[in-house]
């Protein structure tokens, strides 16, 4: 493929002629530079300049390269749309850049699929084609700086360096003191993604309106039938979470402004109304039930109605903090004036059923393979809840899982005694007894136990909440942003100490391209001297690379420089 040599605004020092010739560090720097300019214009409310910069960014070669890389390196890269096309080779990815043009662009219908939810129901997803995903990723690069610069301070869902733990920490700030809010409005929007008004989106979302309308009206194909989309934005598209955030932006700021205008600044502050939102889930605190019923809820209903949305009558309720409420898988409740946050019963039950089903559906696998299946589940659930008071729940869950594993072990040897089964499948590790594990021999000849992840051994670490006004596209927040990124990555890697040490030795950067390693990009553990050629697993022979950099190194035989370990 030949890329046009006319001005593209990409600022690349030279136009690459193939996928492996791209300087990704320069690409990321070019894209981020444009995003910073868009965010600055947004903060200054210079909307004509915002529109011009967005149009410029979506036409640059750097942005198109970035968009194609994003959709071909994420988890959905192997899932095709209705055209059954995948960009799974360097040649197809390079050719895809030429397809990202506004003129003549017509998105194809989405492929409708359903995935199971925790409550037993199914969640509908719309799978776009690879080209439509790349176009969404391209325009998301231009929309995200605007969305971040106009978002509410306490909105935490699907935003850079924000998480459910930050939302939980904000609720703790709003409810933990003796004079804090005592009443909570638990809000649930009925069919959020299916009912957003298209006209409202096209009018209010600051992006190319013609492109947005085409995406919204593309339709769905389910069981061979084309279904029109008259409202809503389908879950499954790269840009859908940001569209959802833009739809609800202003819920916090506008509500506080409304209360200040009606009651005055001093009295409005005394109402202790606080909004904490994660995507389309939110709670609102208040000093009394009457304030939430008579002032807050009617205003919220009017705010949503303008967007084609409404609250669910069955699931929306006002609760006293002493009775407790569930949010994001946690239960918030005050006991004798002290706030405790624990994993919710519903979340714990759903997790136990998932573990129990995994054990019961793998009756004949080896013990080592069962541990490999269970450990990611146990570690992921424990890491999610390690920010709250979860020790009691961990212990209870371990007891229930132990019972399941003991029955799994006895079933394999119905004629053996419990003592025999214990000796074969359970071991003593330090002061812990009945540890489900299997003896293994390391490469250096030493013996160890490959054991089931210990839930009760998980350290509880209460989080430090992200600053509400943080903007990842504002250069004044650059140092704070880098610290957040490294802290988030450390949380992901701290149970893999070798990866954590490699990450720190590389300053959080890919050893090949020098760009940041993040949860979104992922990483691969690369051996400098291949193991098939006699290379060892020592840290001195390993580096962390982006998945696409790892492919490039192997395809071209590139030599990677090893950073010095601290």
PDB file of C-alpha atoms in Angstrom, residues 123-348:
ATOM      1  CA  UNK A 123     -26.591  -8.734  28.113  1.00  0.00           C
ATOM      2  CA  UNK A 124     -26.931  -7.776  24.420  1.00  0.00           C
ATOM      3  CA  UNK A 125     -23.765  -6.713  22.608  1.00  0.00           C
ATOM      4  CA  UNK A 126     -23.344  -5.253  19.160  1.00  0.00           C
ATOM      5  CA  UNK A 127     -20.151  -6.313  17.388  1.00  0.00           C
ATOM      6  CA  UNK A 128     -19.014  -3.801  14.717  1.00  0.00           C
ATOM      7  CA  UNK A 129     -16.812  -4.729  11.797  1.00  0.00           C
ATOM      8  CA  UNK A 130     -13.087  -4.117  12.068  1.00  0.00           C
ATOM      9  CA  UNK A 131     -13.334  -1.038   9.850  1.00  0.00           C
ATOM     10  CA  UNK A 132     -16.156   0.419  11.944  1.00  0.00           C
ATOM     11  CA  UNK A 133     -14.217  -0.314  15.141  1.00  0.00           C
ATOM     12  CA  UNK A 134     -11.181   1.487  13.758  1.00  0.00           C
ATOM     13  CA  UNK A 135     -13.295   4.480  12.722  1.00  0.00           C
ATOM     14  CA  UNK A 136     -14.781   4.584  16.225  1.00  0.00           C
ATOM     15  CA  UNK A 137     -11.305   4.389  17.764  1.00  0.00           C
ATOM     16  CA  UNK A 138     -10.144   7.182  15.436  1.00  0.00           C
ATOM     17  CA  UNK A 139     -12.953   9.549  16.405  1.00  0.00           C
ATOM     18  CA  UNK A 140     -12.657   8.527  20.058  1.00  0.00           C
ATOM     19  CA  UNK A 141      -9.129   9.987  20.033  1.00  0.00           C
ATOM     20  CA  UNK A 142     -10.722  13.335  19.179  1.00  0.00           C
ATOM     21  CA  UNK A 143     -13.728  13.005  21.517  1.00  0.00           C
ATOM     22  CA  UNK A 144     -11.956  11.771  24.649  1.00  0.00           C
ATOM     23  CA  UNK A 145     -10.087  15.034  25.470  1.00  0.00           C
ATOM     24  CA  UNK A 146     -13.404  16.918  25.315  1.00  0.00           C
ATOM     25  CA  UNK A 147     -15.242  14.316  27.393  1.00  0.00           C
ATOM     26  CA  UNK A 148     -12.525  14.302  30.057  1.00  0.00           C
ATOM     27  CA  UNK A 149     -12.424  18.099  30.231  1.00  0.00           C
ATOM     28  CA  UNK A 150     -16.205  18.385  30.693  1.00  0.00           C
ATOM     29  CA  UNK A 151     -16.843  15.360  32.934  1.00  0.00           C
ATOM     30  CA  UNK A 152     -18.160  15.595  36.485  1.00  0.00           C
ATOM     31  CA  UNK A 153     -15.464  15.393  39.194  1.00  0.00           C
ATOM     32  CA  UNK A 154     -16.952  12.252  40.739  1.00  0.00           C
ATOM     33  CA  UNK A 155     -17.638  10.255  37.594  1.00  0.00           C
ATOM     34  CA  UNK A 156     -15.392   7.189  37.586  1.00  0.00           C
ATOM     35  CA  UNK A 157     -16.562   4.724  34.946  1.00  0.00           C
ATOM     36  CA  UNK A 158     -14.537   4.110  31.775  1.00  0.00           C
ATOM     37  CA  UNK A 159     -12.224   7.065  32.310  1.00  0.00           C
ATOM     38  CA  UNK A 160      -8.430   7.150  32.237  1.00  0.00           C
ATOM     39  CA  UNK A 161      -6.812   6.099  35.536  1.00  0.00           C
ATOM     40  CA  UNK A 162     -10.198   5.944  37.322  1.00  0.00           C
ATOM     41  CA  UNK A 163     -11.709   2.815  38.807  1.00  0.00           C
ATOM     42  CA  UNK A 164     -14.452   1.384  40.986  1.00  0.00           C
ATOM     43  CA  UNK A 165     -12.094   1.724  43.961  1.00  0.00           C
ATOM     44  CA  UNK A 166     -12.110   5.512  43.462  1.00  0.00           C
ATOM     45  CA  UNK A 167     -15.916   5.547  43.437  1.00  0.00           C
ATOM     46  CA  UNK A 168     -15.952   3.475  46.619  1.00  0.00           C
ATOM     47  CA  UNK A 169     -13.453   5.827  48.280  1.00  0.00           C
ATOM     48  CA  UNK A 170     -15.578   8.858  47.384  1.00  0.00           C
ATOM     49  CA  UNK A 171     -18.685   7.268  48.935  1.00  0.00           C
ATOM     50  CA  UNK A 172     -16.641   6.605  52.061  1.00  0.00           C
ATOM     51  CA  UNK A 173     -15.636  10.285  52.140  1.00  0.00           C
ATOM     52  CA  UNK A 174     -19.282  11.345  51.828  1.00  0.00           C
ATOM     53  CA  UNK A 175     -20.742   8.974  54.444  1.00  0.00           C
ATOM     54  CA  UNK A 176     -18.083   7.971  56.994  1.00  0.00           C
ATOM     55  CA  UNK A 177     -18.113  10.966  59.375  1.00  0.00           C
ATOM     56  CA  UNK A 178     -20.595  11.407  62.211  1.00  0.00           C
ATOM     57  CA  UNK A 179     -22.072  14.500  60.563  1.00  0.00           C
ATOM     58  CA  UNK A 180     -22.080  13.002  57.050  1.00  0.00           C
ATOM     59  CA  UNK A 181     -25.128  12.354  54.881  1.00  0.00           C
ATOM     60  CA  UNK A 182     -27.407   9.679  56.313  1.00  0.00           C
ATOM     61  CA  UNK A 183     -29.702   9.033  53.350  1.00  0.00           C
ATOM     62  CA  UNK A 184     -28.801   7.595  49.981  1.00  0.00           C
ATOM     63  CA  UNK A 185     -30.732   7.557  46.708  1.00  0.00           C
ATOM     64  CA  UNK A 186     -29.854   4.314  44.933  1.00  0.00           C
ATOM     65  CA  UNK A 187     -30.603   5.060  41.284  1.00  0.00           C
ATOM     66  CA  UNK A 188     -31.017   2.591  38.458  1.00  0.00           C
ATOM     67  CA  UNK A 189     -31.633   3.747  34.889  1.00  0.00           C
ATOM     68  CA  UNK A 190     -34.027   1.524  33.008  1.00  0.00           C
ATOM     69  CA  UNK A 191     -32.460   0.123  29.812  1.00  0.00           C
ATOM     70  CA  UNK A 192     -29.797   2.809  29.682  1.00  0.00           C
ATOM     71  CA  UNK A 193     -27.898   1.795  26.536  1.00  0.00           C
ATOM     72  CA  UNK A 194     -31.086   0.847  24.672  1.00  0.00           C
ATOM     73  CA  UNK A 195     -33.022   4.079  25.208  1.00  0.00           C
ATOM     74  CA  UNK A 196     -30.659   7.053  24.784  1.00  0.00           C
ATOM     75  CA  UNK A 197     -32.297   9.520  22.420  1.00  0.00           C
ATOM     76  CA  UNK A 198     -30.416   9.676  19.113  1.00  0.00           C
ATOM     77  CA  UNK A 199     -31.350  13.294  18.408  1.00  0.00           C
ATOM     78  CA  UNK A 200     -30.030  14.343  21.806  1.00  0.00           C
ATOM     79  CA  UNK A 201     -26.744  12.531  21.184  1.00  0.00           C
ATOM     80  CA  UNK A 202     -26.236  14.030  17.734  1.00  0.00           C
ATOM     81  CA  UNK A 203     -27.007  17.513  19.042  1.00  0.00           C
ATOM     82  CA  UNK A 204     -24.910  17.437  22.214  1.00  0.00           C
ATOM     83  CA  UNK A 205     -21.963  15.080  21.645  1.00  0.00           C
ATOM     84  CA  UNK A 206     -19.003  17.238  20.479  1.00  0.00           C
ATOM     85  CA  UNK A 207     -17.850  15.192  17.489  1.00  0.00           C
ATOM     86  CA  UNK A 208     -18.511  14.742  13.766  1.00  0.00           C
ATOM     87  CA  UNK A 209     -22.333  14.628  13.725  1.00  0.00           C
ATOM     88  CA  UNK A 210     -22.677  12.941  10.330  1.00  0.00           C
ATOM     89  CA  UNK A 211     -20.423  10.066  11.384  1.00  0.00           C
ATOM     90  CA  UNK A 212     -22.174   9.707  14.764  1.00  0.00           C
ATOM     91  CA  UNK A 213     -25.621   9.572  13.171  1.00  0.00           C
ATOM     92  CA  UNK A 214     -24.469   6.873  10.756  1.00  0.00           C
ATOM     93  CA  UNK A 215     -23.226   4.737  13.664  1.00  0.00           C
ATOM     94  CA  UNK A 216     -26.449   5.192  15.606  1.00  0.00           C
ATOM     95  CA  UNK A 217     -28.628   4.291  12.610  1.00  0.00           C
ATOM     96  CA  UNK A 218     -26.481   1.395  11.303  1.00  0.00           C
ATOM     97  CA  UNK A 219     -28.888  -1.266  12.578  1.00  0.00           C
ATOM     98  CA  UNK A 220     -28.354  -4.779  13.916  1.00  0.00           C
ATOM     99  CA  UNK A 221     -28.299  -8.214  12.360  1.00  0.00           C
ATOM    100  CA  UNK A 222     -29.671 -10.981  14.585  1.00  0.00           C
ATOM    101  CA  UNK A 223     -30.533 -14.472  13.347  1.00  0.00           C
ATOM    102  CA  UNK A 224     -30.187 -13.276   9.775  1.00  0.00           C
ATOM    103  CA  UNK A 225     -32.667 -10.411  10.191  1.00  0.00           C
ATOM    104  CA  UNK A 226     -31.826  -6.707   9.939  1.00  0.00           C
ATOM    105  CA  UNK A 227     -33.233  -4.704  12.841  1.00  0.00           C
ATOM    106  CA  UNK A 228     -33.409  -0.912  12.789  1.00  0.00           C
ATOM    107  CA  UNK A 229     -31.953   1.076  15.701  1.00  0.00           C
ATOM    108  CA  UNK A 230     -34.232   3.994  16.516  1.00  0.00           C
ATOM    109  CA  UNK A 231     -32.776   4.723  19.971  1.00  0.00           C
ATOM    110  CA  UNK A 232     -29.840   3.786  22.160  1.00  0.00           C
ATOM    111  CA  UNK A 233     -26.182   3.145  21.593  1.00  0.00           C
ATOM    112  CA  UNK A 234     -25.244  -0.561  21.415  1.00  0.00           C
ATOM    113  CA  UNK A 235     -22.893  -2.010  23.989  1.00  0.00           C
ATOM    114  CA  UNK A 236     -19.778  -3.460  22.397  1.00  0.00           C
ATOM    115  CA  UNK A 237     -18.469  -0.499  20.407  1.00  0.00           C
ATOM    116  CA  UNK A 238     -15.203   1.139  21.460  1.00  0.00           C
ATOM    117  CA  UNK A 239     -16.812   4.566  21.618  1.00  0.00           C
ATOM    118  CA  UNK A 240     -20.005   3.467  23.451  1.00  0.00           C
ATOM    119  CA  UNK A 241     -18.685   3.947  27.043  1.00  0.00           C
ATOM    120  CA  UNK A 242     -17.564   7.501  26.242  1.00  0.00           C
ATOM    121  CA  UNK A 243     -20.918   8.290  24.631  1.00  0.00           C
ATOM    122  CA  UNK A 244     -22.580   7.007  27.807  1.00  0.00           C
ATOM    123  CA  UNK A 245     -20.386   9.263  29.952  1.00  0.00           C
ATOM    124  CA  UNK A 246     -21.088  12.298  27.774  1.00  0.00           C
ATOM    125  CA  UNK A 247     -24.822  11.574  28.047  1.00  0.00           C
ATOM    126  CA  UNK A 248     -24.720  11.743  31.855  1.00  0.00           C
ATOM    127  CA  UNK A 249     -22.123  14.496  32.187  1.00  0.00           C
ATOM    128  CA  UNK A 250     -23.620  17.366  34.169  1.00  0.00           C
ATOM    129  CA  UNK A 251     -25.609  15.132  36.502  1.00  0.00           C
ATOM    130  CA  UNK A 252     -23.389  16.205  39.404  1.00  0.00           C
ATOM    131  CA  UNK A 253     -22.426  19.753  38.463  1.00  0.00           C
ATOM    132  CA  UNK A 254     -25.872  20.806  37.233  1.00  0.00           C
ATOM    133  CA  UNK A 255     -27.625  19.307  40.263  1.00  0.00           C
ATOM    134  CA  UNK A 256     -25.351  21.179  42.677  1.00  0.00           C
ATOM    135  CA  UNK A 257     -25.848  24.377  40.660  1.00  0.00           C
ATOM    136  CA  UNK A 258     -29.648  23.898  40.780  1.00  0.00           C
ATOM    137  CA  UNK A 259     -29.596  23.496  44.567  1.00  0.00           C
ATOM    138  CA  UNK A 260     -27.371  26.551  45.025  1.00  0.00           C
ATOM    139  CA  UNK A 261     -29.647  28.696  42.908  1.00  0.00           C
ATOM    140  CA  UNK A 262     -32.776  27.543  44.743  1.00  0.00           C
ATOM    141  CA  UNK A 263     -31.507  27.477  48.341  1.00  0.00           C
ATOM    142  CA  UNK A 264     -28.398  29.649  48.297  1.00  0.00           C
ATOM    143  CA  UNK A 265     -24.794  28.489  48.556  1.00  0.00           C
ATOM    144  CA  UNK A 266     -24.724  28.120  52.353  1.00  0.00           C
ATOM    145  CA  UNK A 267     -27.955  26.156  52.713  1.00  0.00           C
ATOM    146  CA  UNK A 268     -27.210  24.006  49.652  1.00  0.00           C
ATOM    147  CA  UNK A 269     -23.914  22.979  51.251  1.00  0.00           C
ATOM    148  CA  UNK A 270     -25.804  21.984  54.417  1.00  0.00           C
ATOM    149  CA  UNK A 271     -27.999  19.611  52.387  1.00  0.00           C
ATOM    150  CA  UNK A 272     -24.871  17.436  51.891  1.00  0.00           C
ATOM    151  CA  UNK A 273     -25.949  16.316  48.446  1.00  0.00           C
ATOM    152  CA  UNK A 274     -23.145  14.360  46.748  1.00  0.00           C
ATOM    153  CA  UNK A 275     -23.274  12.437  43.484  1.00  0.00           C
ATOM    154  CA  UNK A 276     -21.006   9.431  42.850  1.00  0.00           C
ATOM    155  CA  UNK A 277     -21.322   7.839  39.414  1.00  0.00           C
ATOM    156  CA  UNK A 278     -19.728   4.865  37.697  1.00  0.00           C
ATOM    157  CA  UNK A 279     -20.879   4.725  34.056  1.00  0.00           C
ATOM    158  CA  UNK A 280     -24.697   4.525  34.258  1.00  0.00           C
ATOM    159  CA  UNK A 281     -24.804   3.475  37.936  1.00  0.00           C
ATOM    160  CA  UNK A 282     -24.918   6.252  40.521  1.00  0.00           C
ATOM    161  CA  UNK A 283     -25.888   7.074  44.089  1.00  0.00           C
ATOM    162  CA  UNK A 284     -26.801  10.456  45.559  1.00  0.00           C
ATOM    163  CA  UNK A 285     -26.430  11.220  49.253  1.00  0.00           C
ATOM    164  CA  UNK A 286     -28.512  13.739  51.201  1.00  0.00           C
ATOM    165  CA  UNK A 287     -29.068  15.039  54.711  1.00  0.00           C
ATOM    166  CA  UNK A 288     -32.709  13.886  54.780  1.00  0.00           C
ATOM    167  CA  UNK A 289     -35.117  11.598  52.994  1.00  0.00           C
ATOM    168  CA  UNK A 290     -37.363  14.568  52.156  1.00  0.00           C
ATOM    169  CA  UNK A 291     -34.598  16.396  50.258  1.00  0.00           C
ATOM    170  CA  UNK A 292     -33.901  13.333  48.124  1.00  0.00           C
ATOM    171  CA  UNK A 293     -37.591  12.643  47.495  1.00  0.00           C
ATOM    172  CA  UNK A 294     -38.859  16.165  46.886  1.00  0.00           C
ATOM    173  CA  UNK A 295     -35.880  17.980  45.361  1.00  0.00           C
ATOM    174  CA  UNK A 296     -33.236  15.601  44.061  1.00  0.00           C
ATOM    175  CA  UNK A 297     -35.252  12.778  42.497  1.00  0.00           C
ATOM    176  CA  UNK A 298     -37.623  15.023  40.475  1.00  0.00           C
ATOM    177  CA  UNK A 299     -34.644  16.980  39.139  1.00  0.00           C
ATOM    178  CA  UNK A 300     -32.825  13.751  38.188  1.00  0.00           C
ATOM    179  CA  UNK A 301     -35.932  12.418  36.433  1.00  0.00           C
ATOM    180  CA  UNK A 302     -36.211  15.615  34.389  1.00  0.00           C
ATOM    181  CA  UNK A 303     -32.478  15.491  33.582  1.00  0.00           C
ATOM    182  CA  UNK A 304     -32.823  11.919  32.288  1.00  0.00           C
ATOM    183  CA  UNK A 305     -36.097  12.539  30.447  1.00  0.00           C
ATOM    184  CA  UNK A 306     -34.374  15.111  28.225  1.00  0.00           C
ATOM    185  CA  UNK A 307     -32.075  12.278  27.108  1.00  0.00           C
ATOM    186  CA  UNK A 308     -34.849   9.743  26.546  1.00  0.00           C
ATOM    187  CA  UNK A 309     -34.147   7.921  29.820  1.00  0.00           C
ATOM    188  CA  UNK A 310     -36.037   7.172  33.016  1.00  0.00           C
ATOM    189  CA  UNK A 311     -35.383   5.663  36.430  1.00  0.00           C
ATOM    190  CA  UNK A 312     -36.456   2.109  37.164  1.00  0.00           C
ATOM    191  CA  UNK A 313     -39.327   2.246  39.681  1.00  0.00           C
ATOM    192  CA  UNK A 314     -38.503  -1.230  41.026  1.00  0.00           C
ATOM    193  CA  UNK A 315     -34.783  -0.728  41.592  1.00  0.00           C
ATOM    194  CA  UNK A 316     -34.585   2.965  42.527  1.00  0.00           C
ATOM    195  CA  UNK A 317     -34.976   3.498  46.268  1.00  0.00           C
ATOM    196  CA  UNK A 318     -33.964   5.783  49.131  1.00  0.00           C
ATOM    197  CA  UNK A 319     -32.107   4.026  51.959  1.00  0.00           C
ATOM    198  CA  UNK A 320     -30.768   5.022  55.357  1.00  0.00           C
ATOM    199  CA  UNK A 321     -27.051   4.427  55.791  1.00  0.00           C
ATOM    200  CA  UNK A 322     -27.743   2.355  58.931  1.00  0.00           C
ATOM    201  CA  UNK A 323     -29.725  -0.091  56.766  1.00  0.00           C
ATOM    202  CA  UNK A 324     -26.976  -0.223  54.151  1.00  0.00           C
ATOM    203  CA  UNK A 325     -26.970  -0.326  50.358  1.00  0.00           C
ATOM    204  CA  UNK A 326     -25.126  -2.154  47.573  1.00  0.00           C
ATOM    205  CA  UNK A 327     -23.035  -0.436  44.908  1.00  0.00           C
ATOM    206  CA  UNK A 328     -20.470  -1.892  42.479  1.00  0.00           C
ATOM    207  CA  UNK A 329     -20.368  -5.239  44.290  1.00  0.00           C
ATOM    208  CA  UNK A 330     -19.863  -3.761  47.770  1.00  0.00           C
ATOM    209  CA  UNK A 331     -22.195  -3.265  50.730  1.00  0.00           C
ATOM    210  CA  UNK A 332     -21.984   0.102  52.501  1.00  0.00           C
ATOM    211  CA  UNK A 333     -23.442   0.283  56.004  1.00  0.00           C
ATOM    212  CA  UNK A 334     -22.905   2.030  59.315  1.00  0.00           C
ATOM    213  CA  UNK A 335     -22.705  -0.082  62.450  1.00  0.00           C
ATOM    214  CA  UNK A 336     -23.111   2.013  65.619  1.00  0.00           C
ATOM    215  CA  UNK A 337     -21.910   5.069  63.725  1.00  0.00           C
ATOM    216  CA  UNK A 338     -18.924   3.367  62.054  1.00  0.00           C
ATOM    217  CA  UNK A 339     -18.997   2.854  58.285  1.00  0.00           C
ATOM    218  CA  UNK A 340     -17.960  -0.587  57.075  1.00  0.00           C
ATOM    219  CA  UNK A 341     -17.624  -1.539  53.426  1.00  0.00           C
ATOM    220  CA  UNK A 342     -17.758  -5.253  52.642  1.00  0.00           C
ATOM    221  CA  UNK A 343     -18.252  -7.410  49.552  1.00  0.00           C
ATOM    222  CA  UNK A 344     -21.995  -7.653  48.944  1.00  0.00           C
ATOM    223  CA  UNK A 345     -23.779 -10.940  49.497  1.00  0.00           C
ATOM    224  CA  UNK A 346     -24.975 -10.949  45.900  1.00  0.00           C
ATOM    225  CA  UNK A 347     -21.435 -10.513  44.596  1.00  0.00           C
ATOM    226  CA  UNK A 348     -20.019 -13.195  46.915  1.00  0.00           C
TER     227      UNK A 348
END
